[in-house]
PDB file of C-alpha atoms in Angstrom:
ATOM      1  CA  UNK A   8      92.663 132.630  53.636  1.00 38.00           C
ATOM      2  CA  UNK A   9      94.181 133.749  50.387  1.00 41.00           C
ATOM      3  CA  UNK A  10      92.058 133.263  47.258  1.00 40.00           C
ATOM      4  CA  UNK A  11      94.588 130.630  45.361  1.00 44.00           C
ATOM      5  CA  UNK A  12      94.586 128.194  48.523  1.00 46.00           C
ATOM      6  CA  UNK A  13      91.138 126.313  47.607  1.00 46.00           C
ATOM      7  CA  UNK A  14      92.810 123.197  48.170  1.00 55.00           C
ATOM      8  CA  UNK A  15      93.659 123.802  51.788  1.00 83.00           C
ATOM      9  CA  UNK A  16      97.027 121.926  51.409  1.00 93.00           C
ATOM     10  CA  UNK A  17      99.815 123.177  53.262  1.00 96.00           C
ATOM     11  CA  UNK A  18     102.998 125.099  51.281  1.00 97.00           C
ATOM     12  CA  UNK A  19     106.564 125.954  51.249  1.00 98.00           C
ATOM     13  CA  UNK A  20     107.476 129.336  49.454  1.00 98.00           C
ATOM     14  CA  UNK A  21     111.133 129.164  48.005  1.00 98.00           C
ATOM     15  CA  UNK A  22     112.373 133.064  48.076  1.00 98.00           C
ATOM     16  CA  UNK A  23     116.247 133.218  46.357  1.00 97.00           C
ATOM     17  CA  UNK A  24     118.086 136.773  47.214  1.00 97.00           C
ATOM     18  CA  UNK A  25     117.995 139.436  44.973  1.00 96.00           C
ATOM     19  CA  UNK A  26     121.173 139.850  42.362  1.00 96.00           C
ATOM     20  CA  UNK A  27     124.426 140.108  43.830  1.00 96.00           C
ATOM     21  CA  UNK A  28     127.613 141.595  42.003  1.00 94.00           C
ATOM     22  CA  UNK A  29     128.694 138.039  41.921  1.00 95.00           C
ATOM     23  CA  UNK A  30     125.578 136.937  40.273  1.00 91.00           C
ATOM     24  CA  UNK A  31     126.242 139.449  37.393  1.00 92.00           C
ATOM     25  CA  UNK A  32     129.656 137.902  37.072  1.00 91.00           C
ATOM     26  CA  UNK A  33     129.014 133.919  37.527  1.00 92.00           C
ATOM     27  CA  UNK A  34     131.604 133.721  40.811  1.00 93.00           C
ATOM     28  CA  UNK A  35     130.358 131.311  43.198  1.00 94.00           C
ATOM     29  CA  UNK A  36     129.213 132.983  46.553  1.00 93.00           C
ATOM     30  CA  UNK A  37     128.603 130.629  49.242  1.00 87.00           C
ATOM     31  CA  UNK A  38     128.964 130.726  52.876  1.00 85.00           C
ATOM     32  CA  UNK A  39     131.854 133.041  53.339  1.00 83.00           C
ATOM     33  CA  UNK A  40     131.677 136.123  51.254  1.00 81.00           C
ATOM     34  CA  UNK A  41     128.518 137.692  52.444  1.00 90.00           C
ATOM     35  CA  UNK A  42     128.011 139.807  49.889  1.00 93.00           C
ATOM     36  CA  UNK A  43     125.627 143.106  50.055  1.00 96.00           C
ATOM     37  CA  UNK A  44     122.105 143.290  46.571  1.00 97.00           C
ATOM     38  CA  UNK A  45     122.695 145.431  43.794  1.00 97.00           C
ATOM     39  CA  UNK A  46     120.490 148.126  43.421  1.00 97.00           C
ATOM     40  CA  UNK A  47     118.840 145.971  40.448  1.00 97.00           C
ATOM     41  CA  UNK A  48     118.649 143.046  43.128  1.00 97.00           C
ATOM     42  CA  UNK A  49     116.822 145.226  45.732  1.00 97.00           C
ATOM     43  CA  UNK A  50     114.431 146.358  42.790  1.00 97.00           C
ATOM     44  CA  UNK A  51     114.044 142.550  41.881  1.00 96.00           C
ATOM     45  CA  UNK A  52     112.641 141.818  44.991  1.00 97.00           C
ATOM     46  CA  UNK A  53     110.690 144.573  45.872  1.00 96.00           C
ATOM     47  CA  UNK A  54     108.655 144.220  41.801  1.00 95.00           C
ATOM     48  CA  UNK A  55     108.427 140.847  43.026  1.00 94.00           C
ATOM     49  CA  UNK A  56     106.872 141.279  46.681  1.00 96.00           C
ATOM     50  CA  UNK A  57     104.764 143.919  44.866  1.00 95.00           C
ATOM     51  CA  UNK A  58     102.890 141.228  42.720  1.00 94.00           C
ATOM     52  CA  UNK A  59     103.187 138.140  44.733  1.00 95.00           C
ATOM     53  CA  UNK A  60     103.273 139.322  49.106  1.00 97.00           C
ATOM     54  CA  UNK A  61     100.189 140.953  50.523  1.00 96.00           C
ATOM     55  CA  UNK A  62      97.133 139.909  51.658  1.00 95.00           C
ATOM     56  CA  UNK A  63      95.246 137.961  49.261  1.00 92.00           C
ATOM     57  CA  UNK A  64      98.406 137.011  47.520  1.00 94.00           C
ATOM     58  CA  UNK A  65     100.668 134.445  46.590  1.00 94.00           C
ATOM     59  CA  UNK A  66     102.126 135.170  49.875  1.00 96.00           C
ATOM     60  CA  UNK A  67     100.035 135.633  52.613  1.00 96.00           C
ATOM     61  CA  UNK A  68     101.298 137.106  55.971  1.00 97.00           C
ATOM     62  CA  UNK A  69      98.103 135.614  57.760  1.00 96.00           C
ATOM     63  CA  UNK A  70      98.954 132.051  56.818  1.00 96.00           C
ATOM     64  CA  UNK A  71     102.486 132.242  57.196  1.00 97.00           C
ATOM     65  CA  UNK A  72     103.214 129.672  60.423  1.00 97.00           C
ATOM     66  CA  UNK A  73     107.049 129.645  60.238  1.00 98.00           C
ATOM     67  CA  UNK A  74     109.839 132.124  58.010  1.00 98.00           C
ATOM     68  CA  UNK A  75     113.113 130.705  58.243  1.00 98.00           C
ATOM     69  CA  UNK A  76     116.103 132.592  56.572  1.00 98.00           C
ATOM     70  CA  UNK A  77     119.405 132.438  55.938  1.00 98.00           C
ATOM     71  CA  UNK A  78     121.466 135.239  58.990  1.00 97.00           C
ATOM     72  CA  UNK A  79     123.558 136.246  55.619  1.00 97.00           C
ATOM     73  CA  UNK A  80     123.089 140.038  54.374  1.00 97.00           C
ATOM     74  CA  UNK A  81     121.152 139.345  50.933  1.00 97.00           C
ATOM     75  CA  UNK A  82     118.822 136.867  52.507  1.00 98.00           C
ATOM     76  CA  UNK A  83     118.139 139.177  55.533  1.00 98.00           C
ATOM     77  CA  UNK A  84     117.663 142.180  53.035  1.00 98.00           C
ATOM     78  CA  UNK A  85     115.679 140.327  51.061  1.00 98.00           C
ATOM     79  CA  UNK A  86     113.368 139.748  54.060  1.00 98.00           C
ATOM     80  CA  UNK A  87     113.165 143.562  54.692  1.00 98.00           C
ATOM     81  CA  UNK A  88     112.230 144.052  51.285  1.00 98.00           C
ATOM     82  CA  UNK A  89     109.492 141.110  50.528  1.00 98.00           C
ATOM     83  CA  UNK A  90     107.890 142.383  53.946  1.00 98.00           C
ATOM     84  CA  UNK A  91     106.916 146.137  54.995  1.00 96.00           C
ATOM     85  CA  UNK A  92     108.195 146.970  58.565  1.00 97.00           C
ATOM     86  CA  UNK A  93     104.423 147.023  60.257  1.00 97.00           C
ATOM     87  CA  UNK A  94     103.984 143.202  58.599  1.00 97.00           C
ATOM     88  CA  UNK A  95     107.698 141.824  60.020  1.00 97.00           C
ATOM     89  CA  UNK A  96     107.020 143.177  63.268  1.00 97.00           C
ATOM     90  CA  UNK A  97     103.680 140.401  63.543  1.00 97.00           C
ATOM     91  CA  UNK A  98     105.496 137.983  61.927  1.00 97.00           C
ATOM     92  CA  UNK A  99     108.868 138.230  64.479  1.00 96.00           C
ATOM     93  CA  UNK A 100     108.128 135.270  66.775  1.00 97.00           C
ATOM     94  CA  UNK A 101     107.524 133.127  63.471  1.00 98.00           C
ATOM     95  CA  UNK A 102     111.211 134.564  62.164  1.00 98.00           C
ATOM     96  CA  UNK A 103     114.125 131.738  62.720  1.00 98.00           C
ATOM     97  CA  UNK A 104     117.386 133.175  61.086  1.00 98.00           C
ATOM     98  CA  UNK A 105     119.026 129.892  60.854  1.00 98.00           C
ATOM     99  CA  UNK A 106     122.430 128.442  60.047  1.00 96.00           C
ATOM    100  CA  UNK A 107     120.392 125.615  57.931  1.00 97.00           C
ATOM    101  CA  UNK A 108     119.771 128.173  54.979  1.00 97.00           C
ATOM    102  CA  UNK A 109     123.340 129.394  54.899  1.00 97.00           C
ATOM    103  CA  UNK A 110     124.716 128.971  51.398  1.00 97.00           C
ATOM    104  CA  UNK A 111     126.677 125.472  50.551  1.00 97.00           C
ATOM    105  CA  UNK A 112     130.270 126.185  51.976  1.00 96.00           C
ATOM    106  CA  UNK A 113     131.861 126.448  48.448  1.00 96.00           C
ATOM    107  CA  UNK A 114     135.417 126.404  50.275  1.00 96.00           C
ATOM    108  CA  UNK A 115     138.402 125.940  47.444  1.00 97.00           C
ATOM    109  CA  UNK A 116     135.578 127.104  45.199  1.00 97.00           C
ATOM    110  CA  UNK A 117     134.167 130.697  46.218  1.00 95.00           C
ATOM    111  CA  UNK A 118     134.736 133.322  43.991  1.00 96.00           C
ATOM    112  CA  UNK A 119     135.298 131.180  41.029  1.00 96.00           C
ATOM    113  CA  UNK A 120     133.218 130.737  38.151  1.00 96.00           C
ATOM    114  CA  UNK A 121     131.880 127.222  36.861  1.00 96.00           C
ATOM    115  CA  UNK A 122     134.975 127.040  34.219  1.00 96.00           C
ATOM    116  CA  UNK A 123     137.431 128.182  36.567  1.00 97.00           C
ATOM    117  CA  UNK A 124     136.893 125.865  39.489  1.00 97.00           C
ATOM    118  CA  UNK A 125     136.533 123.026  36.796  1.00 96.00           C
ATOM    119  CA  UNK A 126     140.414 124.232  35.356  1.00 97.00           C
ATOM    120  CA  UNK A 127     141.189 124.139  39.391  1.00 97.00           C
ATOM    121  CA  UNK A 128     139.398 120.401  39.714  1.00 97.00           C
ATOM    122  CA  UNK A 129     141.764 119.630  36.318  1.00 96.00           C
ATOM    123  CA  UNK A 130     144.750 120.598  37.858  1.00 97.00           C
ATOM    124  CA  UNK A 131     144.111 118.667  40.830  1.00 96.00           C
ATOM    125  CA  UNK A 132     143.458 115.666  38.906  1.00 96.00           C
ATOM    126  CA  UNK A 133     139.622 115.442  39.832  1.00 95.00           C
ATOM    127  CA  UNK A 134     136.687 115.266  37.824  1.00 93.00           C
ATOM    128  CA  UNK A 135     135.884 118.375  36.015  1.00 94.00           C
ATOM    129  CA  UNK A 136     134.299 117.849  33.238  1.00 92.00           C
ATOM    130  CA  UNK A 137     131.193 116.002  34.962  1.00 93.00           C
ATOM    131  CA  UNK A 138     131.756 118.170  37.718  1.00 96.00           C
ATOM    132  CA  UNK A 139     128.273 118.484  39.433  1.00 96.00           C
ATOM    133  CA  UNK A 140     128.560 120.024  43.573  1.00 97.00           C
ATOM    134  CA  UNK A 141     125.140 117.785  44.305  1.00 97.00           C
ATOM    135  CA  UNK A 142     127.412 115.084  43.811  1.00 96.00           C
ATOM    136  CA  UNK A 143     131.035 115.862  44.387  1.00 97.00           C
ATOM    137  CA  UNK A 144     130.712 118.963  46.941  1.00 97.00           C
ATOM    138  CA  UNK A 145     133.148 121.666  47.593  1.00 97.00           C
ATOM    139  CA  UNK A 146     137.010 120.949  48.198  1.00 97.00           C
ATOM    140  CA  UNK A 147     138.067 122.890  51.666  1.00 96.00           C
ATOM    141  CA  UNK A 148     133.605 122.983  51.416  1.00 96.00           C
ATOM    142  CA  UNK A 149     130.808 121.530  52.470  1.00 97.00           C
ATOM    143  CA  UNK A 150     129.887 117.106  51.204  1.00 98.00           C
ATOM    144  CA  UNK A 151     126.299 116.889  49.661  1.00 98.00           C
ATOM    145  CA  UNK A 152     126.304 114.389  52.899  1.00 98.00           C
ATOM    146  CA  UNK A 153     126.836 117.386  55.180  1.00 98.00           C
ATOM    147  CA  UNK A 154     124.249 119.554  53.258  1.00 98.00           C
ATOM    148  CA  UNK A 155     122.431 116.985  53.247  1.00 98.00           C
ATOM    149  CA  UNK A 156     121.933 116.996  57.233  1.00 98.00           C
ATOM    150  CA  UNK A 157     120.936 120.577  57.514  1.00 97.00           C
ATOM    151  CA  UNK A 158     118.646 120.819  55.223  1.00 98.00           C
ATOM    152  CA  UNK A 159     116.923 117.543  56.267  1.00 98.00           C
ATOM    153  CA  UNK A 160     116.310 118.935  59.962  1.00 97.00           C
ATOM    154  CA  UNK A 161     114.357 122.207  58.369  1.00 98.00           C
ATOM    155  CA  UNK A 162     112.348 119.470  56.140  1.00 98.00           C
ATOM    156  CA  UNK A 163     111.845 117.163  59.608  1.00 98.00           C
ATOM    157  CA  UNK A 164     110.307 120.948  61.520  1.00 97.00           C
ATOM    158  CA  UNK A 165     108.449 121.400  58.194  1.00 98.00           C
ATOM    159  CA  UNK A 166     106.470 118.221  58.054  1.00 98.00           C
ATOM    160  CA  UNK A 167     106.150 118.121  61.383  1.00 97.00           C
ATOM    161  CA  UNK A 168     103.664 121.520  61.258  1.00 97.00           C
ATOM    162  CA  UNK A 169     102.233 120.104  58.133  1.00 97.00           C
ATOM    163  CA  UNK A 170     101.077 116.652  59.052  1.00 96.00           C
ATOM    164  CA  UNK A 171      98.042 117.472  60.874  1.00 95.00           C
ATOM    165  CA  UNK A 172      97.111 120.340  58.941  1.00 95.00           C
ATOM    166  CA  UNK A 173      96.596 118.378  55.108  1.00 94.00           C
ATOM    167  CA  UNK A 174      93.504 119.595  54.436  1.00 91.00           C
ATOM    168  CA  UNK A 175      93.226 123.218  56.113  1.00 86.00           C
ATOM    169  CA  UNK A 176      92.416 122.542  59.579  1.00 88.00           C
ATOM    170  CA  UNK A 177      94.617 125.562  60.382  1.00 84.00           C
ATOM    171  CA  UNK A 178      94.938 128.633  57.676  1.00 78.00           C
ATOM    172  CA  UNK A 179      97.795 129.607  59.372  1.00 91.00           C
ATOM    173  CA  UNK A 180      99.796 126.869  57.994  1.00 95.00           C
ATOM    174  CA  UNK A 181     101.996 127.766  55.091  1.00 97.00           C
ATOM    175  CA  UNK A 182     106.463 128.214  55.401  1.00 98.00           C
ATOM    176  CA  UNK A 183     108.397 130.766  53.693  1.00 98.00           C
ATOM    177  CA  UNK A 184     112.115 130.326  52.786  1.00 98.00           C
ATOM    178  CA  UNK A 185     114.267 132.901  52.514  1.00 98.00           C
ATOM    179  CA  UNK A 186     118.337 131.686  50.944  1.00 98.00           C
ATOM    180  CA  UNK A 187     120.387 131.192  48.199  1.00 97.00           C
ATOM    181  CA  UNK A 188     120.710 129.220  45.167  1.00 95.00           C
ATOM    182  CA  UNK A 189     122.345 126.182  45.617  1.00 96.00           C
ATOM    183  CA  UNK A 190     120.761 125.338  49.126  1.00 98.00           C
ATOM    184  CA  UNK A 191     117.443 125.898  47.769  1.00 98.00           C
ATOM    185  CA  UNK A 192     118.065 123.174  45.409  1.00 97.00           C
ATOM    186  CA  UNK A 193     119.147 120.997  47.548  1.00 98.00           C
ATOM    187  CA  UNK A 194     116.487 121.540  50.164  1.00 98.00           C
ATOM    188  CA  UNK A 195     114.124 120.915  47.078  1.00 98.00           C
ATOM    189  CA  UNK A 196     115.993 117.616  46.008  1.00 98.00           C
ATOM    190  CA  UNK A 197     115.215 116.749  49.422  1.00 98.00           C
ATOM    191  CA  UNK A 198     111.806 117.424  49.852  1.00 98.00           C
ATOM    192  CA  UNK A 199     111.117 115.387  47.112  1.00 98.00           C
ATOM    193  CA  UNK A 200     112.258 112.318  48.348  1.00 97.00           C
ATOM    194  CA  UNK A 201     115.584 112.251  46.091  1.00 98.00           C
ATOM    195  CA  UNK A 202     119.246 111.703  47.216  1.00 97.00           C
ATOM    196  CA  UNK A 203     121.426 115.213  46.526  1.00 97.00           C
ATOM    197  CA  UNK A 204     122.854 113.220  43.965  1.00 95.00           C
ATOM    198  CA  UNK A 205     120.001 112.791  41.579  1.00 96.00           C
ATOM    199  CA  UNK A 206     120.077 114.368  38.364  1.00 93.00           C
ATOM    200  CA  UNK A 207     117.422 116.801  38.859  1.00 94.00           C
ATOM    201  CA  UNK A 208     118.064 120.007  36.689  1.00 91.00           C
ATOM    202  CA  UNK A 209     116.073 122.936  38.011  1.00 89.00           C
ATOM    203  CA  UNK A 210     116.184 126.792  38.015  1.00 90.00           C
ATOM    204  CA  UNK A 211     115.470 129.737  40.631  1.00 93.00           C
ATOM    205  CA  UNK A 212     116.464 133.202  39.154  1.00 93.00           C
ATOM    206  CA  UNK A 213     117.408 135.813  41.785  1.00 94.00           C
ATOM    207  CA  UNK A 214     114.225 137.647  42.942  1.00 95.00           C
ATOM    208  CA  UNK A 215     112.444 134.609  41.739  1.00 94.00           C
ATOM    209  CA  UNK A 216     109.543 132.327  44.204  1.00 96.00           C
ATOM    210  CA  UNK A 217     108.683 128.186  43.551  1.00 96.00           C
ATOM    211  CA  UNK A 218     106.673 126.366  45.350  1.00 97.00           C
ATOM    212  CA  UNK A 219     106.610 123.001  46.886  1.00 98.00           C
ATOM    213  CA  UNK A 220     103.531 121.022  48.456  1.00 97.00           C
ATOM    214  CA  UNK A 221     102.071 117.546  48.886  1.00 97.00           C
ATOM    215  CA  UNK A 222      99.669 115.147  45.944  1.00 95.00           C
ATOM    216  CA  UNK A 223      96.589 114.320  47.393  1.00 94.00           C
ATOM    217  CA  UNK A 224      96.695 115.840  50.713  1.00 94.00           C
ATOM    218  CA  UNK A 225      99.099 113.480  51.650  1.00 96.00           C
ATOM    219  CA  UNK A 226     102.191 114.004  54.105  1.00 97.00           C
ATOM    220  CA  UNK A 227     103.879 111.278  52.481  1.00 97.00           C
ATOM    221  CA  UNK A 228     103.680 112.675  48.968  1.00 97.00           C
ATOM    222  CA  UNK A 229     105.545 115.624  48.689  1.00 97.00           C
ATOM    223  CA  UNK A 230     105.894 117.821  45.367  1.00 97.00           C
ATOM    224  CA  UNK A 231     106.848 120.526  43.828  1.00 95.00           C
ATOM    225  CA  UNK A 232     103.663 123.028  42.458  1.00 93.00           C
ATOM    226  CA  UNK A 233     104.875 123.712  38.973  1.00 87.00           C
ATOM    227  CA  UNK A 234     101.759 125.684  38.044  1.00 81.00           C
ATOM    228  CA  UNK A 235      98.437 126.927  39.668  1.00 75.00           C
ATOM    229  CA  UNK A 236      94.923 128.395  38.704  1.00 71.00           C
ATOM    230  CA  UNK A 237      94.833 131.769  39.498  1.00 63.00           C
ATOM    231  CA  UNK A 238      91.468 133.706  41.352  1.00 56.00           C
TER     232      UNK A 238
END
């Protein structure tokens, strides 16, 4: 068991891609343009598999129970590069590339940045300066209703592993998340109990790992870890 898991309470590691030459430019990249890492975003991830995946780590192999991550090319690479090829080979029968982690389907919106699709929304005489895509989605895109769905199964196979495993009957217990920005946030929104709506402002940097959990040891009180003791 990895030194930082005194507690024994089950967690879900939030991995977002590496940088992407969209991510240098603010142009939304969702579902459709699947987009290859900069050489910067392949370093980001490897510095940060280097400090934070290994035995003993953050990120234990050994107590890994499921890995699901998004079939696009900068989530998969990202997988190659948090993992060396010895460790993905045990871990392949705990791999799900799903469909669930793709990227929100930006639609009318992908390639744009924020202030061009809110010009776009303007012209179209729909809200832009309020604009949020938790609330109002993705015109030609994915609802926060339809997001909403996908991401809620993943949570449903989550909790289901989790539930009678609270207090560390089995080590081997922890998920790993491997996607984008926007669906990560959502999946968080709805971990925590909140509607995709709710005004919840949060941040995951390319390269960058959160964590969520549960208060108390308790299935029914999910939350996100925003810091830990370290060993």
């Amino acid at each position: 068991m990895a030194a930082d898991k005194d507690a024994g309470t089950p967690r879900v590691f939030l991995a977002r891609h590496g940088q992407t030459e969209w991510t240098i430019n603010g142009r939304w990249t969702g579902s459709t343009a699947d987009l290859p890492l900069t050489q910067f975003g392949e370093s980001q991830i490897s510095s940060s598999a280097q400090q934070l995946v290994g035995p003993g780590k953050l990120i234990d192999p050994e107590d890994l129970a499921l890995v699901f991550v998004s079939p696009m090319q900068r989530a998969r690479k990202t997988y190659e590069l948090m993992f060396e090829p010895a460790t993905r080979e045990s871990l392949r029968a705990k791999v799900d590339f799903t469909k669930d982690l793709v990227e929100w389907g930006h639609g009318d919106y992908e390639g744009l940045s924020t202030t061009e699709i809110k010009q776009l929304r303007e012209q179209r005489s729909l809200n832009a300066k309020d604009f949020d895509v938790f609330k109002h989605g993705c015109e030609g895109g994915e609802s926060p209703e339809q997001v909403t769905e996908r991401v809620d199964k993943l949570i449903m196979k989550i909790r289901e592993l989790h539930a009678p495993n609270m207090h560390g009957e089995n080590e081997a217990c922890n998920v790993l998340l491997i996607a984008h920005g926007h669906i990560l946030q959502a999946f968080t929104r709805r971990w925590l109990g909140y509607s995709m709506g709710f005004p919840l402002s949060a941040m995951l940097e390319p390269g960058g790992i959160a964590i969520l959990s549960y208060q108390h040891h308790n299935i029914k009180e999910p939350a996100f870890l925003l810091g830990m003791a370290l060993p």
